[in-house]
XYZ file of C-alpha atoms in Angstrom:
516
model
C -21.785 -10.996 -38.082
C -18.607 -8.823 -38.388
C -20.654 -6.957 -41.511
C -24.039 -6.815 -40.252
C -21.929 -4.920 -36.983
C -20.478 -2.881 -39.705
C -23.403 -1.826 -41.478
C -25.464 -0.709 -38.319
C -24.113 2.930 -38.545
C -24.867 3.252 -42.166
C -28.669 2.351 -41.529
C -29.022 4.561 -38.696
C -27.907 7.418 -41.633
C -30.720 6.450 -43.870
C -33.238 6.220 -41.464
C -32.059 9.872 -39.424
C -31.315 11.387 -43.104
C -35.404 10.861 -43.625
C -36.520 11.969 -40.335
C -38.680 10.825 -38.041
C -41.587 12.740 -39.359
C -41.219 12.985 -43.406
C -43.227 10.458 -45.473
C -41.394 7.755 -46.496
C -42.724 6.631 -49.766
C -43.615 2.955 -50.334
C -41.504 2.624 -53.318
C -39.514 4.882 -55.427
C -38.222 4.178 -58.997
C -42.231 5.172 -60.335
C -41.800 8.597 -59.454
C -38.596 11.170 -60.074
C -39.976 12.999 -57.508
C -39.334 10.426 -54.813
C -35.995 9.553 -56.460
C -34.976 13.070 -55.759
C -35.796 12.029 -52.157
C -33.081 9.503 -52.270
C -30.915 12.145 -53.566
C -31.279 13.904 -50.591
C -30.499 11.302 -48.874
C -27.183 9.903 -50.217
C -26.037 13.777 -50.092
C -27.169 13.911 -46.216
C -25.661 9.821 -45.484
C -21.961 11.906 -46.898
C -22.689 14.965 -44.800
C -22.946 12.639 -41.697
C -20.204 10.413 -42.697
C -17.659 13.114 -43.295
C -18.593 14.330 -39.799
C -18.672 10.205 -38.511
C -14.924 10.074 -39.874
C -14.214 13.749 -38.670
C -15.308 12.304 -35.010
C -13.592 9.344 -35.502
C -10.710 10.671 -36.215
C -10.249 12.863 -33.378
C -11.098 10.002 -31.284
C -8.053 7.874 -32.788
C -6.307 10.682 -32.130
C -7.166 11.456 -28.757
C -6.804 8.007 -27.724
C -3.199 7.504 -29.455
C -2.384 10.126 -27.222
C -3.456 8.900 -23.756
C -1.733 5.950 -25.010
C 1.579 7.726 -25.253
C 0.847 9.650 -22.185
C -0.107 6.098 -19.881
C 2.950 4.080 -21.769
C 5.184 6.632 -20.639
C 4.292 6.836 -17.101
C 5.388 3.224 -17.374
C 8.526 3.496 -19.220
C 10.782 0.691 -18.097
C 8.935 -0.942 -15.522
C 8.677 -3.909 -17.477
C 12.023 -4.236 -16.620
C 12.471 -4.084 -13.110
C 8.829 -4.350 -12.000
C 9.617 -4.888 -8.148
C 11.262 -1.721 -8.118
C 8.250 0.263 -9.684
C 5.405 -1.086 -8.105
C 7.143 -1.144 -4.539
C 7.579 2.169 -5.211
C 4.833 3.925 -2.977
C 4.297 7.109 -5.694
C 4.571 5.245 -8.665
C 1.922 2.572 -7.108
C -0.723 5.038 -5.845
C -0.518 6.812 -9.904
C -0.690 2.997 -11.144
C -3.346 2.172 -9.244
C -5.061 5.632 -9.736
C -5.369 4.950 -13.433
C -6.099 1.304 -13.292
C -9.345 2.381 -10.980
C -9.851 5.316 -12.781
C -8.324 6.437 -16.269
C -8.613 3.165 -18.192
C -12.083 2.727 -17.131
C -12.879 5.867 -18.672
C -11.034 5.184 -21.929
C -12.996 1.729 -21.954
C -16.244 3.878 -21.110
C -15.623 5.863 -24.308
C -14.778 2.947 -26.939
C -16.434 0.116 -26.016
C -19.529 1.225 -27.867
C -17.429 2.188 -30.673
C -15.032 -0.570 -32.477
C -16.410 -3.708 -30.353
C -13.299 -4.069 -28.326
C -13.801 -3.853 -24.821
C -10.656 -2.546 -23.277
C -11.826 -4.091 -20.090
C -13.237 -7.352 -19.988
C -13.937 -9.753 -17.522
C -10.478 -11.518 -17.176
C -8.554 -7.958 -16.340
C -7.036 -7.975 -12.642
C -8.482 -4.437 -11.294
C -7.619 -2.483 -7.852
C -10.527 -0.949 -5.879
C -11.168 2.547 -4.289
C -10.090 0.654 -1.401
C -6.910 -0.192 -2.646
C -6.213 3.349 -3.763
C -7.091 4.133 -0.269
C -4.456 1.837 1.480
C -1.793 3.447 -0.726
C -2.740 6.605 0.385
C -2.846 5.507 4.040
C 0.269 3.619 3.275
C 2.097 6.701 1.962
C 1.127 9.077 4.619
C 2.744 6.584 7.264
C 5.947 6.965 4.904
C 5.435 10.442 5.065
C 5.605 11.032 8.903
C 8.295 8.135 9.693
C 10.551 8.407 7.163
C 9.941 12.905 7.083
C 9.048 12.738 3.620
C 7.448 16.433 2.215
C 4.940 16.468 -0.614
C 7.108 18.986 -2.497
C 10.072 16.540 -3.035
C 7.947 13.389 -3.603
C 5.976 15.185 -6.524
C 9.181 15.714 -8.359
C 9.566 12.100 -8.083
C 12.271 12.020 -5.461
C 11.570 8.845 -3.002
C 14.585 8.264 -0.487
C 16.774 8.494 -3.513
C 14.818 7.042 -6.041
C 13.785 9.137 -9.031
C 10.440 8.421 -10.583
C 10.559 9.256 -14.676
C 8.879 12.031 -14.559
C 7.208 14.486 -11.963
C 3.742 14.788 -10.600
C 0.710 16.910 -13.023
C -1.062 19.274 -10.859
C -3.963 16.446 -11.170
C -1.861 13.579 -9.773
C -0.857 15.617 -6.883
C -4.478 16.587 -6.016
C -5.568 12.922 -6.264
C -3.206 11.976 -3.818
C -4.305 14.853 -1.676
C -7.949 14.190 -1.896
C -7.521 10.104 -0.820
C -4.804 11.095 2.103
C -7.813 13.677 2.911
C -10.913 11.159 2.680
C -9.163 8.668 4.830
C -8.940 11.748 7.555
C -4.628 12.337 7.180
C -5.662 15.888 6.748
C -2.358 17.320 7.737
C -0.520 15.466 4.778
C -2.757 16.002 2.763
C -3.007 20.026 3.017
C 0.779 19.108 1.738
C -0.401 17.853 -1.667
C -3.173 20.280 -1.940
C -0.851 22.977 -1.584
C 1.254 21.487 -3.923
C -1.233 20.855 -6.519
C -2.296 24.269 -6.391
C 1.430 25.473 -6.121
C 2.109 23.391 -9.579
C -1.703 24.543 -11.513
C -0.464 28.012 -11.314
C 2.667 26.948 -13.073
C 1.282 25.137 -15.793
C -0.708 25.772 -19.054
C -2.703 22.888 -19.022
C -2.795 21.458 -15.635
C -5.741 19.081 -16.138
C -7.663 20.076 -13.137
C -9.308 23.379 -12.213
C -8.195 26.220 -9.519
C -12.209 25.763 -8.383
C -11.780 21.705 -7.581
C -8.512 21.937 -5.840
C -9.478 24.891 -3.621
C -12.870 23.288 -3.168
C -11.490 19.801 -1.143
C -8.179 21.834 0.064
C -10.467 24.276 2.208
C -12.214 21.634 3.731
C -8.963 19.519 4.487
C -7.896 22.765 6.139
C -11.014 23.718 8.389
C -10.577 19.788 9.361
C -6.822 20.199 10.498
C -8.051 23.142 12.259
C -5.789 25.731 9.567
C -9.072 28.103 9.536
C -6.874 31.064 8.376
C -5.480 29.550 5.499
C -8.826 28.064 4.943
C -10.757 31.320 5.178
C -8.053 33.031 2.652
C -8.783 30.368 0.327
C -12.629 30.085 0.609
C -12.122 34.216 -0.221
C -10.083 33.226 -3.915
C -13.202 30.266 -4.907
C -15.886 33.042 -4.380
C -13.641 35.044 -6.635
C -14.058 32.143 -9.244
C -17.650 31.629 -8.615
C -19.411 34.562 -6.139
C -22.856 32.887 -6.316
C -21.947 29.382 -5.215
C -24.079 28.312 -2.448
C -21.941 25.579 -1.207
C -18.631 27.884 -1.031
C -20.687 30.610 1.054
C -21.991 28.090 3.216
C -18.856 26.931 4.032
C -17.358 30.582 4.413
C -19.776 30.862 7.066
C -18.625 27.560 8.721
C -15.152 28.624 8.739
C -16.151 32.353 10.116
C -18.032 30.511 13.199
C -14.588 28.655 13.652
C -12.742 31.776 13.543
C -15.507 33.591 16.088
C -15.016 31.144 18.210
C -10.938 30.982 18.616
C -11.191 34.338 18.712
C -13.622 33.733 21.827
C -12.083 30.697 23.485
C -8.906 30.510 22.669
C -7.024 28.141 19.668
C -7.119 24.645 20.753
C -3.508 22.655 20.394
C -3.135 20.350 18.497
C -2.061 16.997 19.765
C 1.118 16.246 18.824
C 1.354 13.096 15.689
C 0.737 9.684 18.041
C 3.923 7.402 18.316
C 3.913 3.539 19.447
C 7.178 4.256 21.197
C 9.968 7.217 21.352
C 12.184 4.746 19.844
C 9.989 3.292 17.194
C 10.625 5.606 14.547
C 14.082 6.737 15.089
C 15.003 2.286 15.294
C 13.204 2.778 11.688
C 15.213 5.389 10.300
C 18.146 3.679 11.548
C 18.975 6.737 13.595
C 19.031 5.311 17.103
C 22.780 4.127 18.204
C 23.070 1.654 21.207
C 25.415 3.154 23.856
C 28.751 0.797 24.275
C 27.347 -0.117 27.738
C 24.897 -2.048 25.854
C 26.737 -3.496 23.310
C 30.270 -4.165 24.598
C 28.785 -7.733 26.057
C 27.826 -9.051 22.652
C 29.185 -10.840 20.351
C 29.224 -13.054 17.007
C 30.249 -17.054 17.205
C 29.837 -20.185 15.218
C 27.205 -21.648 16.979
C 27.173 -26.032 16.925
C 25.738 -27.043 20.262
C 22.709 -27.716 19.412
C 22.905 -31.359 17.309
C 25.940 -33.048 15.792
C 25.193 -31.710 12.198
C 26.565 -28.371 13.444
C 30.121 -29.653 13.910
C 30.303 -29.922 9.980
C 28.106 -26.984 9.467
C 28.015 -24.282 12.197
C 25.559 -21.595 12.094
C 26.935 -17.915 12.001
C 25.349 -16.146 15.162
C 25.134 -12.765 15.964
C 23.915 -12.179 19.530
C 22.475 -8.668 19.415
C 20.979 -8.702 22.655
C 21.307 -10.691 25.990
C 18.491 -9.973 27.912
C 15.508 -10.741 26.657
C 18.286 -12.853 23.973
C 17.823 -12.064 20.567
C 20.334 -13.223 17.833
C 20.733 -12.638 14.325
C 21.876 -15.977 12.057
C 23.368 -15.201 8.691
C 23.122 -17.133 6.108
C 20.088 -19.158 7.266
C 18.518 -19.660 4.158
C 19.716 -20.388 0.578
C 18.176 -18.470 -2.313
C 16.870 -21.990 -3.504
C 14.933 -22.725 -0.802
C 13.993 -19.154 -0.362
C 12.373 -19.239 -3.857
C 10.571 -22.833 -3.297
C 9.020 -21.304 -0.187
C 7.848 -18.120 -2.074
C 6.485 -20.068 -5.037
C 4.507 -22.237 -2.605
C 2.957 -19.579 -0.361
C 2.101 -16.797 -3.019
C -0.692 -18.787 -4.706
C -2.398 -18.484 -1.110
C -1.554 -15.430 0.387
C -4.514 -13.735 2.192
C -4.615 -10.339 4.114
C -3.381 -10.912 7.713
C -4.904 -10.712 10.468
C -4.309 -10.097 14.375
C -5.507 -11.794 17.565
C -5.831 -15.462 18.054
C -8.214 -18.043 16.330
C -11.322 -16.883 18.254
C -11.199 -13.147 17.570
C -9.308 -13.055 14.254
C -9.678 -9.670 12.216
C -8.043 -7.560 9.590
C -6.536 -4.262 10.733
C -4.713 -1.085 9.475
C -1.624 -1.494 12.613
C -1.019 -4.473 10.303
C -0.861 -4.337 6.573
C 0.175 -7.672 4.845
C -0.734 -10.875 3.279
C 0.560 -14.367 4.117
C 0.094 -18.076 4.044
C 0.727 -21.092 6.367
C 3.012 -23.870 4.607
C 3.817 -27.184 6.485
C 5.947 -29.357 6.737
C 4.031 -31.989 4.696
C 3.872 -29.428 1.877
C 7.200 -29.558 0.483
C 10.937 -31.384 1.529
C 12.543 -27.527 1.504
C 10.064 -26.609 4.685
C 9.916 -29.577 6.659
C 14.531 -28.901 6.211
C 13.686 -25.240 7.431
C 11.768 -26.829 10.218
C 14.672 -29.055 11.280
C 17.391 -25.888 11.179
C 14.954 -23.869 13.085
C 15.146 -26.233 16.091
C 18.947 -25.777 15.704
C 18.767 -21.738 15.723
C 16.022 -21.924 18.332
C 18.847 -23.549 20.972
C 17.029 -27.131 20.683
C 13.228 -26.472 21.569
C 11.057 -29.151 20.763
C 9.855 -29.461 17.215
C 6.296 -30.823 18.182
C 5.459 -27.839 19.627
C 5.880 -25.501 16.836
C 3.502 -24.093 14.480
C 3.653 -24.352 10.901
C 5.467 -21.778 8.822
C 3.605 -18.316 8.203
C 4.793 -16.738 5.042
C 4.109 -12.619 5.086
C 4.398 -10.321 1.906
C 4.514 -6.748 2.919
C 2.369 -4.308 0.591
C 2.721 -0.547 -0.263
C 4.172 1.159 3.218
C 3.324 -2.472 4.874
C 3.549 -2.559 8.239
C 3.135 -4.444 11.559
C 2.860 -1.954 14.569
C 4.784 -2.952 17.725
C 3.128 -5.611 19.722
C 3.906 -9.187 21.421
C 3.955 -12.516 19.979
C 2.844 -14.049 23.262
C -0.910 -13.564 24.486
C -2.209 -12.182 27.416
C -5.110 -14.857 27.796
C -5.116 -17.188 30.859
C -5.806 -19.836 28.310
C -3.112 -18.839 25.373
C -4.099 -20.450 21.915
C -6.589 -23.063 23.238
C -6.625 -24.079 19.260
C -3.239 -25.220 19.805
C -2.940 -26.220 23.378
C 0.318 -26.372 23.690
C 0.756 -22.826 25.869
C 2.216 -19.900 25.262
C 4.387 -18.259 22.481
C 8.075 -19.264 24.094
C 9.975 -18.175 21.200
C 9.887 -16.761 17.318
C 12.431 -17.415 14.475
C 12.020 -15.299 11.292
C 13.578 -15.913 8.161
C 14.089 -12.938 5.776
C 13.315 -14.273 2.028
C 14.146 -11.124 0.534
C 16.430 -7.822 0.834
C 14.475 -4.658 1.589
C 16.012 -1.471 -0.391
C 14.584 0.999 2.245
C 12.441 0.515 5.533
C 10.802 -2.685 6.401
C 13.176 -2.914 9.606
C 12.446 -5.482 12.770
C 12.792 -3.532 15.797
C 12.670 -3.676 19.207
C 12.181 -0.219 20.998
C 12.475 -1.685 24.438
C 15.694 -3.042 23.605
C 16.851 0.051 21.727
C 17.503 -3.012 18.710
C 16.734 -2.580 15.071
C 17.462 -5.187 12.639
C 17.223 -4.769 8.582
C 15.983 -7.267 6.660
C 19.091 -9.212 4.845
C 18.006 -12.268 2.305
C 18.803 -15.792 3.595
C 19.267 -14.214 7.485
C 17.210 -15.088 10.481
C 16.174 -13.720 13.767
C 15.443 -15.284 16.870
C 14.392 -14.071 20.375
C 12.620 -15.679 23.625
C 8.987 -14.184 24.349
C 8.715 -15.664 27.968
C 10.442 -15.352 30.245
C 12.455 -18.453 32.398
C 9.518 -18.412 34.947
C 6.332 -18.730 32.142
C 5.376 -15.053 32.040
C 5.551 -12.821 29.063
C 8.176 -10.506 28.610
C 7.191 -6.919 27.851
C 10.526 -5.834 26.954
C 10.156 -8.507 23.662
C 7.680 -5.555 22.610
C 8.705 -5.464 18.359
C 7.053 -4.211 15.068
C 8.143 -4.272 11.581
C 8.416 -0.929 9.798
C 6.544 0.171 6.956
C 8.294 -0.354 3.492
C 9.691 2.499 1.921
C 10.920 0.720 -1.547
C 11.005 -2.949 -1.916
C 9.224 -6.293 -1.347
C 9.830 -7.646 1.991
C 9.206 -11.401 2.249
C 9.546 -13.187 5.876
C 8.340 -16.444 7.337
C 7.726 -16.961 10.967
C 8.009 -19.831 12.967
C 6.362 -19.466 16.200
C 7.604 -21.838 18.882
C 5.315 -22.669 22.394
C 5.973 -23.415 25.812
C 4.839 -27.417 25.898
C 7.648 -29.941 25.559
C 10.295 -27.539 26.264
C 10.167 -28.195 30.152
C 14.155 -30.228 29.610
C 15.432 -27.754 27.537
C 14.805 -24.566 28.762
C 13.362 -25.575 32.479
C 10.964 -23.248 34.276
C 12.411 -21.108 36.891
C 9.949 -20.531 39.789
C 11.206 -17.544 40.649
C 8.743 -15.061 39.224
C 11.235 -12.660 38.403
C 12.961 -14.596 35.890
């Protein structure tokens, strides 16, 4: 089969060194005339193979050197692969030629040697993935005051990428921050992408393409100057274009009409809190009126076990009462809990059973584990009940294990519902209280925080958090409003352990009083 594969190019010579329209006698050795014919023919099968092997060649050669080129954008990531695919630059140009440069490699051999590059059991990203890293980094961006300029020379918070950003790379990111309507970031990476094409020899991309999508990116963020300037330098490049002059005359109608009514302001970058981002950045300090009541104890009260084994509590707030427990968690159990819940990981959702959906204020995967699963979670289940100050086991839900993705996020919100009828699935009330473990350190972001409180708590392997989410009368407690900042670099791991209201009437009793 091999052969018969082999000889296929060989008989397409013959038959294209005869032509489709030249007699083809019916046999040849009675006539020297006709053997002449197959003289021609050999001569014209070398002709095309010395230009077969001439193509060939330069294909080999091109495609040794987009191997060099891809296996150095890679260079030692086999090594520490957390570290380069949490990376949020080095993930969107991963994922960019995963979606997009290897499937055009594969396009160009696989009708060529019989190899397909890309075959049926190769683990691809989507446009859609390549758009979440986008979205993803432009969160990064604005919360963590990132500028495009740094970032394409590979600086991230510290972090240096091995090499910087082509002109190309730098418009791709551009044009996906762009599509998915972050025009203001993007114009960053346009600008850049242009800034770095007129510094280059071979830039990869033309001055026409990344004028083309900046211009509109502009006239979107409502830069029509800057846009008009630009539309003036493509009609230099191509004066006849009926799409640019179109759009020149869009922009001019824009112009006419600030000129007319005035420029409109632009609303300033929507926040979930004042405090949100600064708790984030790790910016916001507590005033000593807040803190000077706190404190750190071994706590044993809760069951006899903690008399030989007292948990290490750090109260960080009082009211609603939030503590910290260090050392929770031991890296063995930690790792039996990730092996079990990364085979099923599945993009999380919000609301409650009835009106489950995915959306962008929260951007991770998880997986429920119980306590039937494995020894190691029904134990976490057991020190939970001592960190959550003795609340009733049989009331609690089974453990949620999250894995944050590229810029991963949870904006703030409650863990108690709203409904008159809260988790009718369940029925066993309300959200009283949540402990979450931390399964893995976080180099930079990823932060718990409470902007209410003015709290912000990093993620530390093997700790815990725990905090009330009603208050003593039954109602929810707004001030328990929390979110979990995006990633910057790392994998953040937590599980949750949501706790409700039923059985919990003799250890934390109701107060009537609806104030409490």
């Amino acid at each position: 089969m091999a052969a018969s594969k082999a000889l296929l190019p060989l008989v397409t010579l013959v038959v294209v060194a005869f032509g489709q329209d030249q007699h083809i006698p019916s046999e040849f050795y009675s006539s020297v005339v006709n053997m002449e014919l197959l003289l021609k023919s050999e001569l014209a099968i070398l002709d095309r193979l010395d230009r077969l092997i001439l193509l060939s060649e330069e294909k080999v050669a091109f495609l040794k050197r987009e191997r060099d080129r891809l296996r150095a954008d890679i260079e030692g990531a086999e090594e520490s692969p957390l570290v380069y695919v949490s990376n949020p630059v080095s993930a969107f140009l991963m994922t960019k030629r995963l979606v997009k440069d290897y499937q055009d490699i594969d396009e160009l051999i696989r009708k060529g040697v019989g190899i397909d590059l890309i075959d049926g059991t190769t683990v691809l990203p989507t446009e859609e993935d390549l758009q979440g890293i986008a979205e993803g980094l432009s969160r990064l961006q604005d919360l963590y005051m990132m500028e495009a300029t740094d970032l394409a020379k590979g600086n991230v918070y510290g972090h240096k990428l091995v090499r910087e950003l082509t002109p190309d790379e730098c418009y791709r990111v551009g044009l996906a921050l762009a599509q998915g309507k972050y025009f203001t970031n993007a114009n960053q990476w346009f600008r850049e992408a242009l800034r770095r094409w007129k510094a280059e020899d071979s830039p990869g991309i033309s001055k026409f393409e990344i004028l083309d999508y900046f211009t509109y990116s502009l006239t979107e963020d409502g830069e029509h100057e800057e846009a008009m300037k630009l539309t003036e330098e493509l009609l230099k490049l191509d004066p006849k274009n009926a799409a640019v002059l179109s759009k020149k005359k869009v922009i001019q109608d824009w112009l006419d009409h600030v000129e007319l009514n005035g420029r409109t302001v632009k609303p300033p970058r929507a926040v979930p809190h004042p405090l949100y981002e600064p708790l984030c950045r790790g910016d916001h300090q507590r005033p000593p009126s807040e803190t000077s009541n706190l404190y750190c104890r071994y706590h044993m009260s809760t069951s006899p076990f903690l008399r030989l084994a007292p948990l290490k509590q750090e109260v960080v707030n009082l009211d609603p009462f939030v503590a910290v427990y260090h050392d929770a968690a031991s890296d063995a159990e930690i790792n039996k809990v990730i092996e079990l819940g990364r085979p099923q990981i599945n993009r999380s959702m919000v609301g409650d059973a009835a009106k489950k959906e995915v959306s962008k204020s929260r951007t991770s995967q998880n997986s429920w584990l119980t306590d039937y699963d494995h020894p190691v979670v029904a134990a976490l289940s057991r020190r939970t009940k001592d960190m959550a100050l003795g609340l009733d086991e049989t009331a609690y839900e089974s453990l949620q294990v999250n894995n944050y993705g590229i810029g991963g996020h949870y904006l703030p919100h409650y863990d108690w519902s709203r409904e008159e009828n809260p988790y009718p699935e369940l029925n066993t009330g309300n959200r009283i209280a949540t402990l979450m473990f931390y399964l893995s350190d976080v180099e930079e972001g990823g932060a718990t925080v409470f902007p209410h409180l003015g709290v912000g708590v990093f993620p530390k392997k093997g700790t815990a958090i725990f905090w009330y989410n009603l208050r003593a009368s039954g109602k929810g407690d707004e001030k328990t409003l929390h979110g979990a900042c995006p990633v910057l670099i790392g994998s953040k791991w937590v599980a949750n352990k949501w706790i409700h209201e039923r059985h919990q009437e003799f250890v934390r009793p109701c107060d009537p009083d609806p104030e409490k």
